[in-house]
Amino acid sequence: MKHVRHFTPSLFLSLVHVCLVQANYAPYFFDNGARSTNGNMALLSLSEDTPVGTHVYTLNGTDPEGDPVTYDLTYEAGSRRYFSVDKNLGNVTLIEELDREKEDEVEVIVSISDGLSTVSEKVRILVMDANDESPEFINTPYIVEVPENTPSSSSIFKIEAIDKDTGSGGSITYFLQNIHANKFTIDRHSGVLRIKPGVTLDYEKSRTHFVVVVAKDGGGKLRGDNKVFSATTTVTINVEDVQDTPPMFIGTPYYGYVYEDTLAGSEVLTVVALDGDRGKPNSIHYCIVNGSEASFEISNTTGAISVIKSPNQLRKEVYELKVKASEVSQEGDISEHTFATVTIRVVDLNNHPPTFYGENGPQNRFELTMYEHPPEGEILRGLKITVNDSDQGANAKFNLRLVGPGGIFRVVPQTVLNEAQVTIIVENSAAIDYESFKVLTFKLLAIEVNTPEKFSSTADVVIRLLDTNDNVPKFSSDYYIARIPENSPGGSNVVAVTATDPDSGLWGEIKYSIYGTGADLFLIHPSTGIIYTQPWAVLDAEVNSKYNFYVKAEDTDGKYSLAEVFITVLDVNDHSPEFNENIQEKTMIIGSPVKIEAIDQDAEEPNNIVDYSIMQADPANVFDIDQSTGEIKLKSYIRSLDIIHNITNNKDCIWSLVVQAKDRGSPSFSTTAVLKIDITEETLHKGPMAAFLMQTKDNPMKALGVLAGVMGIMVLITIMISTAMFWRNKRSNKVMPVRRIIKKRQMPPSRTVRMEWLKFKRPSSAAEKFVVEEDVRSLHNENSNNNVQVVPVPPAAPLPPPPPALAPRGDAPGWRVPTVSGSLTPKHVIKPPKKKGHSSTHNALVSELKMRFEKRNAAFGEPHI
């Protein structure tokens, strides 16, 4: 180490001062060895990939007197400044990127100062390698010339690449891309390029090969990661031609023609041969080996073949010449050779067109008569056609084809040389249809193929067709729909069916017939197809309005088709509306309508739709009728019997109306009936029993039947209870006191009875048998029909036991139901206690019921009018 001392005037004065005061010692660096990170920076080594700004070292020293020290870095003139230092702390930082390949060591002067003395040292910092360089190929581009006969596995070139890195990062290996697709290999260490074993180069197949070579280094650390770099280059390998391929003829096969007007010495054709080695080709020598028969010669240099005789002296129509082509080297030696065959035809001029012939000579129209639809593939043997061209060779070659409706026939043969027998074959039997074409006309065309003149000729082929029974009668529709009024007389026309058969003569005549379960009432005319009804047939839409059956169209050969006929019988208004009875009785409760109904037996609307109206009523302003439903009700202002009494003096409130039921047919029919209406008011509270009694008011038998059923159920329950008590006493072996048995049969006094038994009073007259204590307005007439009809009185049912005497409930008044049986006599009726406060309406109802009962007893079994 060198100690550099700087003597400045200030320093001199300081030393004098020190000498005068006391001695001063210089500071010094610590020397901590090669691998330390602090000290005097001696033997420091840094990797070239150390990032700029990295703290790389700490300068560290001391002053013997303990004075504080400062640090500094200086460089020689012209050197790059790579580091900076913190003067107080001594931290050294990299400020410039290192590159070992440019500068592998850096010299730095480090110094330490205590303010009076400064000590400086020069240190060398080693720059260590990092794998930051890629391989580089030298002496590029690589272009290699290789003869095509170079043996396989031969070395043809050495490729060299360098890497400036050291160690594994500077070592290089070589390899080829697409090693399986090319014909070369490379030594991975030396870079020597060779031809693959067993592979040869061929100039005639491929003149240039492009090989991509990759150079890759061994890898190394770069900024903490392992990096591998590579480079590529392309080697162009040009294959050099070598004389190893015989000559070859081009443009084969060779054909030539000698025409009848060709002059002797004229050139017929030229053959051309080339050296197979295209890189350095040799010249070609031509000669005729055999086949010329002294009639043809060839130019040795150009390959032109000429005829040396006139055409009329040539004895053969076809000559086949064997021509030899040999290579002549630059020294004049004849080496490789090859052969070719040249065919020369002797032909005359094209001066004859194709001509058609029949049995008697040239002919341009041929006719034939045949049945339609012959089998496919059948030959039209009735046509005797021959075609001929008098020219020779290519001039006598022509094509045949049929011009006309396509796809029906085909002609054989299609190509003719000189002469042929023409055959026409059926190709589409379905198209040969008499119904479509009576006559088929074609043009038979013969036209030359390879001549410039294209001579041609035509002949007409006319085929007349004969008919066969090949069609089935066909209806104009698959089904026919007809309608006929039900009042049509027998023999009426219904519908006309039509079928057609395009066949001619008897085969086109059609006979019609019908069959099926629905055809019993109908007939069909066998020739016209008109369907009509049987003379005795009577149609009735109400009985059967739909008929369907099948109609058959058949020709004389038995071929037929079917169609279905659907006949609808149209309803005619031929029924009048009918009431159940001409005279009807109805009971009307004020506020509820009564309904009349008439039935029209017609089958369809509007013939069976009935409208109702009141034709006659006295007075006329009491009733209204619903036109559609037949419901009759009082005018809206009539709400009680008192209003009716004010309208008329008729106190019994029985009214007679003439009602009409009229259908909507054309013409329209109507029926009238007399309706007797008994008007009353409701007298029972609304409830199930009231509704039942009102419904059965006009049907006493129904009420008796229900009453007998209830009594029977009660008797059955009593028997079951008695039987159960008997078996209980028998099992216990005790005789129960009679008083206890009677006690069990009695009703508890506190039990509530919702309904009193029918109570009867001894009436002064028959009408007083029926007593209703509830208001008439509480009655509910569900059927709107309160007609009272007299029915035979059944035997009297046993009366139920008398109900217990119950006190009337304060919340609802007691009510009684009038009996509907006329067999109950006054002696069996218990007279109920009378209640006060009966309204005048109640008295009127009782009086009315009394009157009606007396009349019925007087005339039992007669309807009450």
mmCIF file of N, CA and C in Angstrom, residues 140-213:
data_model
loop_
_atom_site.group_PDB
_atom_site.id
_atom_site.type_symbol
_atom_site.label_atom_id
_atom_site.label_comp_id
_atom_site.label_asym_id
_atom_site.label_seq_id
_atom_site.Cartn_x
_atom_site.Cartn_y
_atom_site.Cartn_z
ATOM 1 N N THR A 140 -20.610 -15.213 -40.093
ATOM 2 C CA THR A 140 -21.887 -15.413 -40.805
ATOM 3 C C THR A 140 -21.931 -14.477 -42.003
ATOM 4 N N PRO A 141 -22.790 -14.720 -43.021
ATOM 5 C CA PRO A 141 -23.715 -15.854 -43.135
ATOM 6 C C PRO A 141 -22.995 -17.137 -43.555
ATOM 7 N N TYR A 142 -23.672 -18.258 -43.300
ATOM 8 C CA TYR A 142 -23.098 -19.556 -43.617
ATOM 9 C C TYR A 142 -23.714 -20.072 -44.908
ATOM 10 N N ILE A 143 -22.927 -20.189 -45.956
ATOM 11 C CA ILE A 143 -23.365 -20.740 -47.252
ATOM 12 C C ILE A 143 -22.370 -21.833 -47.609
ATOM 13 N N VAL A 144 -22.887 -23.044 -47.814
ATOM 14 C CA VAL A 144 -22.040 -24.210 -48.021
ATOM 15 C C VAL A 144 -22.391 -24.823 -49.371
ATOM 16 N N GLU A 145 -21.390 -25.146 -50.161
ATOM 17 C CA GLU A 145 -21.569 -25.839 -51.431
ATOM 18 C C GLU A 145 -21.168 -27.302 -51.227
ATOM 19 N N VAL A 146 -22.079 -28.206 -51.538
ATOM 20 C CA VAL A 146 -21.831 -29.630 -51.306
ATOM 21 C C VAL A 146 -22.170 -30.399 -52.583
ATOM 22 N N PRO A 147 -21.265 -31.159 -53.158
ATOM 23 C CA PRO A 147 -21.587 -31.998 -54.318
ATOM 24 C C PRO A 147 -22.628 -33.045 -53.949
ATOM 25 N N GLU A 148 -23.493 -33.376 -54.904
ATOM 26 C CA GLU A 148 -24.581 -34.288 -54.599
ATOM 27 C C GLU A 148 -24.094 -35.710 -54.327
ATOM 28 N N ASN A 149 -22.852 -36.042 -54.769
ATOM 29 C CA ASN A 149 -22.362 -37.401 -54.523
ATOM 30 C C ASN A 149 -21.527 -37.490 -53.249
ATOM 31 N N THR A 150 -21.604 -36.489 -52.376
ATOM 32 C CA THR A 150 -20.887 -36.547 -51.105
ATOM 33 C C THR A 150 -21.435 -37.707 -50.286
ATOM 34 N N PRO A 151 -20.583 -38.581 -49.739
ATOM 35 C CA PRO A 151 -21.057 -39.744 -48.981
ATOM 36 C C PRO A 151 -21.779 -39.316 -47.717
ATOM 37 N N SER A 152 -22.666 -40.166 -47.237
ATOM 38 C CA SER A 152 -23.377 -39.908 -45.988
ATOM 39 C C SER A 152 -22.394 -39.932 -44.825
ATOM 40 N N SER A 153 -22.729 -39.232 -43.769
ATOM 41 C CA SER A 153 -21.924 -39.065 -42.554
ATOM 42 C C SER A 153 -20.711 -38.183 -42.767
ATOM 43 N N SER A 154 -20.555 -37.596 -43.971
ATOM 44 C CA SER A 154 -19.403 -36.737 -44.233
ATOM 45 C C SER A 154 -19.588 -35.392 -43.552
ATOM 46 N N SER A 155 -18.441 -34.832 -43.090
ATOM 47 C CA SER A 155 -18.452 -33.493 -42.517
ATOM 48 C C SER A 155 -18.429 -32.489 -43.665
ATOM 49 N N ILE A 156 -19.344 -31.523 -43.603
ATOM 50 C CA ILE A 156 -19.453 -30.567 -44.702
ATOM 51 C C ILE A 156 -19.171 -29.131 -44.252
ATOM 52 N N PHE A 157 -19.170 -28.838 -42.916
ATOM 53 C CA PHE A 157 -18.961 -27.458 -42.485
ATOM 54 C C PHE A 157 -18.801 -27.449 -40.966
ATOM 55 N N LYS A 158 -18.057 -26.424 -40.481
ATOM 56 C CA LYS A 158 -17.917 -26.243 -39.037
ATOM 57 C C LYS A 158 -18.509 -24.891 -38.664
ATOM 58 N N ILE A 159 -19.383 -24.919 -37.732
ATOM 59 C CA ILE A 159 -20.058 -23.713 -37.263
ATOM 60 C C ILE A 159 -19.426 -23.319 -35.932
ATOM 61 N N GLU A 160 -19.188 -22.012 -35.737
ATOM 62 C CA GLU A 160 -18.519 -21.554 -34.534
ATOM 63 C C GLU A 160 -19.280 -20.365 -33.946
ATOM 64 N N ALA A 161 -19.448 -20.438 -32.626
ATOM 65 C CA ALA A 161 -20.083 -19.357 -31.883
ATOM 66 C C ALA A 161 -19.283 -19.116 -30.610
ATOM 67 N N ILE A 162 -19.288 -17.883 -30.110
ATOM 68 C CA ILE A 162 -18.562 -17.526 -28.894
ATOM 69 C C ILE A 162 -19.533 -16.901 -27.904
ATOM 70 N N ASP A 163 -19.138 -17.038 -26.575
ATOM 71 C CA ASP A 163 -19.907 -16.419 -25.505
ATOM 72 C C ASP A 163 -18.893 -15.738 -24.586
ATOM 73 N N LYS A 164 -19.004 -14.441 -24.340
ATOM 74 C CA LYS A 164 -18.039 -13.661 -23.575
ATOM 75 C C LYS A 164 -18.055 -13.987 -22.091
ATOM 76 N N ASP A 165 -19.098 -14.717 -21.651
ATOM 77 C CA ASP A 165 -19.144 -15.091 -20.248
ATOM 78 C C ASP A 165 -18.081 -16.139 -19.965
ATOM 79 N N THR A 166 -17.795 -16.326 -18.628
ATOM 80 C CA THR A 166 -16.833 -17.336 -18.201
ATOM 81 C C THR A 166 -17.574 -18.490 -17.555
ATOM 82 N N GLY A 167 -16.877 -19.563 -17.357
ATOM 83 C CA GLY A 167 -17.471 -20.712 -16.694
ATOM 84 C C GLY A 167 -18.539 -21.355 -17.555
ATOM 85 N N SER A 168 -19.572 -21.898 -16.884
ATOM 86 C CA SER A 168 -20.649 -22.574 -17.630
ATOM 87 C C SER A 168 -21.415 -21.605 -18.512
ATOM 88 N N GLY A 169 -21.471 -20.341 -18.106
ATOM 89 C CA GLY A 169 -22.167 -19.362 -18.937
ATOM 90 C C GLY A 169 -21.456 -19.088 -20.230
ATOM 91 N N GLY A 170 -20.166 -19.439 -20.323
ATOM 92 C CA GLY A 170 -19.431 -19.216 -21.563
ATOM 93 C C GLY A 170 -19.262 -20.470 -22.391
ATOM 94 N N SER A 171 -19.685 -21.629 -21.868
ATOM 95 C CA SER A 171 -19.591 -22.868 -22.649
ATOM 96 C C SER A 171 -20.776 -22.968 -23.612
ATOM 97 N N ILE A 172 -20.567 -23.503 -24.818
ATOM 98 C CA ILE A 172 -21.585 -23.517 -25.875
ATOM 99 C C ILE A 172 -21.787 -24.944 -26.356
ATOM 100 N N THR A 173 -23.062 -25.285 -26.573
ATOM 101 C CA THR A 173 -23.445 -26.539 -27.242
ATOM 102 C C THR A 173 -24.317 -26.187 -28.435
ATOM 103 N N TYR A 174 -24.287 -27.080 -29.452
ATOM 104 C CA TYR A 174 -24.993 -26.830 -30.709
ATOM 105 C C TYR A 174 -26.031 -27.936 -30.921
ATOM 106 N N PHE A 175 -27.125 -27.541 -31.569
ATOM 107 C CA PHE A 175 -28.101 -28.551 -32.027
ATOM 108 C C PHE A 175 -28.920 -27.922 -33.150
ATOM 109 N N LEU A 176 -29.650 -28.792 -33.882
ATOM 110 C CA LEU A 176 -30.430 -28.375 -35.050
ATOM 111 C C LEU A 176 -31.913 -28.380 -34.708
ATOM 112 N N GLN A 177 -32.613 -27.418 -35.251
ATOM 113 C CA GLN A 177 -34.072 -27.441 -35.181
ATOM 114 C C GLN A 177 -34.626 -28.389 -36.244
ATOM 115 N N ASN A 178 -35.758 -29.030 -35.935
ATOM 116 C CA ASN A 178 -36.406 -29.977 -36.871
ATOM 117 C C ASN A 178 -35.403 -31.040 -37.324
ATOM 118 N N ILE A 179 -34.799 -31.684 -36.351
ATOM 119 C CA ILE A 179 -33.772 -32.659 -36.673
ATOM 120 C C ILE A 179 -34.313 -33.806 -37.505
ATOM 121 N N HIS A 180 -35.617 -34.128 -37.325
ATOM 122 C CA HIS A 180 -36.186 -35.255 -38.069
ATOM 123 C C HIS A 180 -36.591 -34.864 -39.482
ATOM 124 N N ALA A 181 -36.673 -33.577 -39.769
ATOM 125 C CA ALA A 181 -37.159 -33.149 -41.085
ATOM 126 C C ALA A 181 -36.030 -32.855 -42.065
ATOM 127 N N ASN A 182 -34.785 -32.797 -41.614
ATOM 128 C CA ASN A 182 -33.709 -32.486 -42.554
ATOM 129 C C ASN A 182 -32.739 -33.668 -42.646
ATOM 130 N N LYS A 183 -31.766 -33.487 -43.511
ATOM 131 C CA LYS A 183 -30.851 -34.581 -43.838
ATOM 132 C C LYS A 183 -29.483 -34.420 -43.168
ATOM 133 N N PHE A 184 -29.409 -33.569 -42.120
ATOM 134 C CA PHE A 184 -28.121 -33.239 -41.545
ATOM 135 C C PHE A 184 -28.170 -33.397 -40.037
ATOM 136 N N THR A 185 -26.922 -33.582 -39.463
ATOM 137 C CA THR A 185 -26.747 -33.591 -38.011
ATOM 138 C C THR A 185 -25.578 -32.673 -37.665
ATOM 139 N N ILE A 186 -25.433 -32.325 -36.373
ATOM 140 C CA ILE A 186 -24.352 -31.446 -35.925
ATOM 141 C C ILE A 186 -23.776 -32.001 -34.635
ATOM 142 N N ASP A 187 -22.453 -31.893 -34.504
ATOM 143 C CA ASP A 187 -21.792 -32.283 -33.264
ATOM 144 C C ASP A 187 -22.056 -31.208 -32.218
ATOM 145 N N ARG A 188 -22.615 -31.600 -31.079
ATOM 146 C CA ARG A 188 -23.070 -30.620 -30.099
ATOM 147 C C ARG A 188 -21.932 -29.840 -29.457
ATOM 148 N N HIS A 189 -20.727 -30.361 -29.469
ATOM 149 C CA HIS A 189 -19.620 -29.659 -28.834
ATOM 150 C C HIS A 189 -18.747 -28.900 -29.843
ATOM 151 N N SER A 190 -18.458 -29.547 -30.982
ATOM 152 C CA SER A 190 -17.555 -28.908 -31.947
ATOM 153 C C SER A 190 -18.281 -28.051 -32.966
ATOM 154 N N GLY A 191 -19.566 -28.278 -33.188
ATOM 155 C CA GLY A 191 -20.315 -27.520 -34.188
ATOM 156 C C GLY A 191 -20.079 -27.997 -35.608
ATOM 157 N N VAL A 192 -19.551 -29.228 -35.784
ATOM 158 C CA VAL A 192 -19.307 -29.764 -37.119
ATOM 159 C C VAL A 192 -20.633 -30.282 -37.692
ATOM 160 N N LEU A 193 -20.976 -29.801 -38.928
ATOM 161 C CA LEU A 193 -22.214 -30.179 -39.605
ATOM 162 C C LEU A 193 -21.916 -31.343 -40.532
ATOM 163 N N ARG A 194 -22.751 -32.430 -40.452
ATOM 164 C CA ARG A 194 -22.550 -33.634 -41.244
ATOM 165 C C ARG A 194 -23.850 -34.043 -41.929
ATOM 166 N N ILE A 195 -23.685 -34.871 -42.995
ATOM 167 C CA ILE A 195 -24.845 -35.514 -43.628
ATOM 168 C C ILE A 195 -25.236 -36.696 -42.761
ATOM 169 N N LYS A 196 -26.542 -36.871 -42.555
ATOM 170 C CA LYS A 196 -27.020 -37.969 -41.733
ATOM 171 C C LYS A 196 -26.537 -39.302 -42.285
ATOM 172 N N PRO A 197 -26.288 -40.253 -41.420
ATOM 173 C CA PRO A 197 -25.938 -41.598 -41.897
ATOM 174 C C PRO A 197 -27.078 -42.205 -42.719
ATOM 175 N N GLY A 198 -26.711 -42.796 -43.854
ATOM 176 C CA GLY A 198 -27.711 -43.433 -44.710
ATOM 177 C C GLY A 198 -28.474 -42.478 -45.582
ATOM 178 N N VAL A 199 -28.123 -41.178 -45.609
ATOM 179 C CA VAL A 199 -28.838 -40.174 -46.403
ATOM 180 C C VAL A 199 -27.902 -39.666 -47.487
ATOM 181 N N THR A 200 -28.433 -39.526 -48.706
ATOM 182 C CA THR A 200 -27.669 -38.973 -49.827
ATOM 183 C C THR A 200 -28.372 -37.744 -50.346
ATOM 184 N N LEU A 201 -27.602 -36.873 -50.970
ATOM 185 C CA LEU A 201 -28.149 -35.657 -51.569
ATOM 186 C C LEU A 201 -28.424 -35.913 -53.043
ATOM 187 N N ASP A 202 -29.472 -35.249 -53.559
ATOM 188 C CA ASP A 202 -29.853 -35.421 -54.967
ATOM 189 C C ASP A 202 -30.169 -34.049 -55.532
ATOM 190 N N TYR A 203 -29.349 -33.612 -56.438
ATOM 191 C CA TYR A 203 -29.526 -32.291 -57.038
ATOM 192 C C TYR A 203 -30.836 -32.199 -57.804
ATOM 193 N N GLU A 204 -31.212 -33.312 -58.432
ATOM 194 C CA GLU A 204 -32.421 -33.295 -59.268
ATOM 195 C C GLU A 204 -33.704 -33.208 -58.423
ATOM 196 N N LYS A 205 -33.621 -33.608 -57.171
ATOM 197 C CA LYS A 205 -34.809 -33.548 -56.308
ATOM 198 C C LYS A 205 -34.843 -32.277 -55.478
ATOM 199 N N SER A 206 -33.704 -31.889 -54.923
ATOM 200 C CA SER A 206 -33.675 -30.683 -54.095
ATOM 201 C C SER A 206 -32.304 -30.052 -54.215
ATOM 202 N N ARG A 207 -32.273 -28.838 -54.699
ATOM 203 C CA ARG A 207 -31.012 -28.163 -54.952
ATOM 204 C C ARG A 207 -30.517 -27.363 -53.755
ATOM 205 N N THR A 208 -31.366 -26.999 -52.830
ATOM 206 C CA THR A 208 -30.977 -26.165 -51.696
ATOM 207 C C THR A 208 -31.658 -26.688 -50.433
ATOM 208 N N HIS A 209 -30.873 -26.682 -49.349
ATOM 209 C CA HIS A 209 -31.408 -27.053 -48.043
ATOM 210 C C HIS A 209 -31.096 -25.930 -47.065
ATOM 211 N N PHE A 210 -32.047 -25.659 -46.187
ATOM 212 C CA PHE A 210 -31.873 -24.628 -45.159
ATOM 213 C C PHE A 210 -31.927 -25.308 -43.792
ATOM 214 N N VAL A 211 -30.797 -25.130 -43.055
ATOM 215 C CA VAL A 211 -30.662 -25.779 -41.751
ATOM 216 C C VAL A 211 -30.554 -24.681 -40.698
ATOM 217 N N VAL A 212 -31.399 -24.766 -39.669
ATOM 218 C CA VAL A 212 -31.401 -23.799 -38.564
ATOM 219 C C VAL A 212 -30.592 -24.401 -37.422
ATOM 220 N N VAL A 213 -29.487 -23.686 -37.054
ATOM 221 C CA VAL A 213 -28.589 -24.140 -35.997
ATOM 222 C C VAL A 213 -28.829 -23.274 -34.762
#
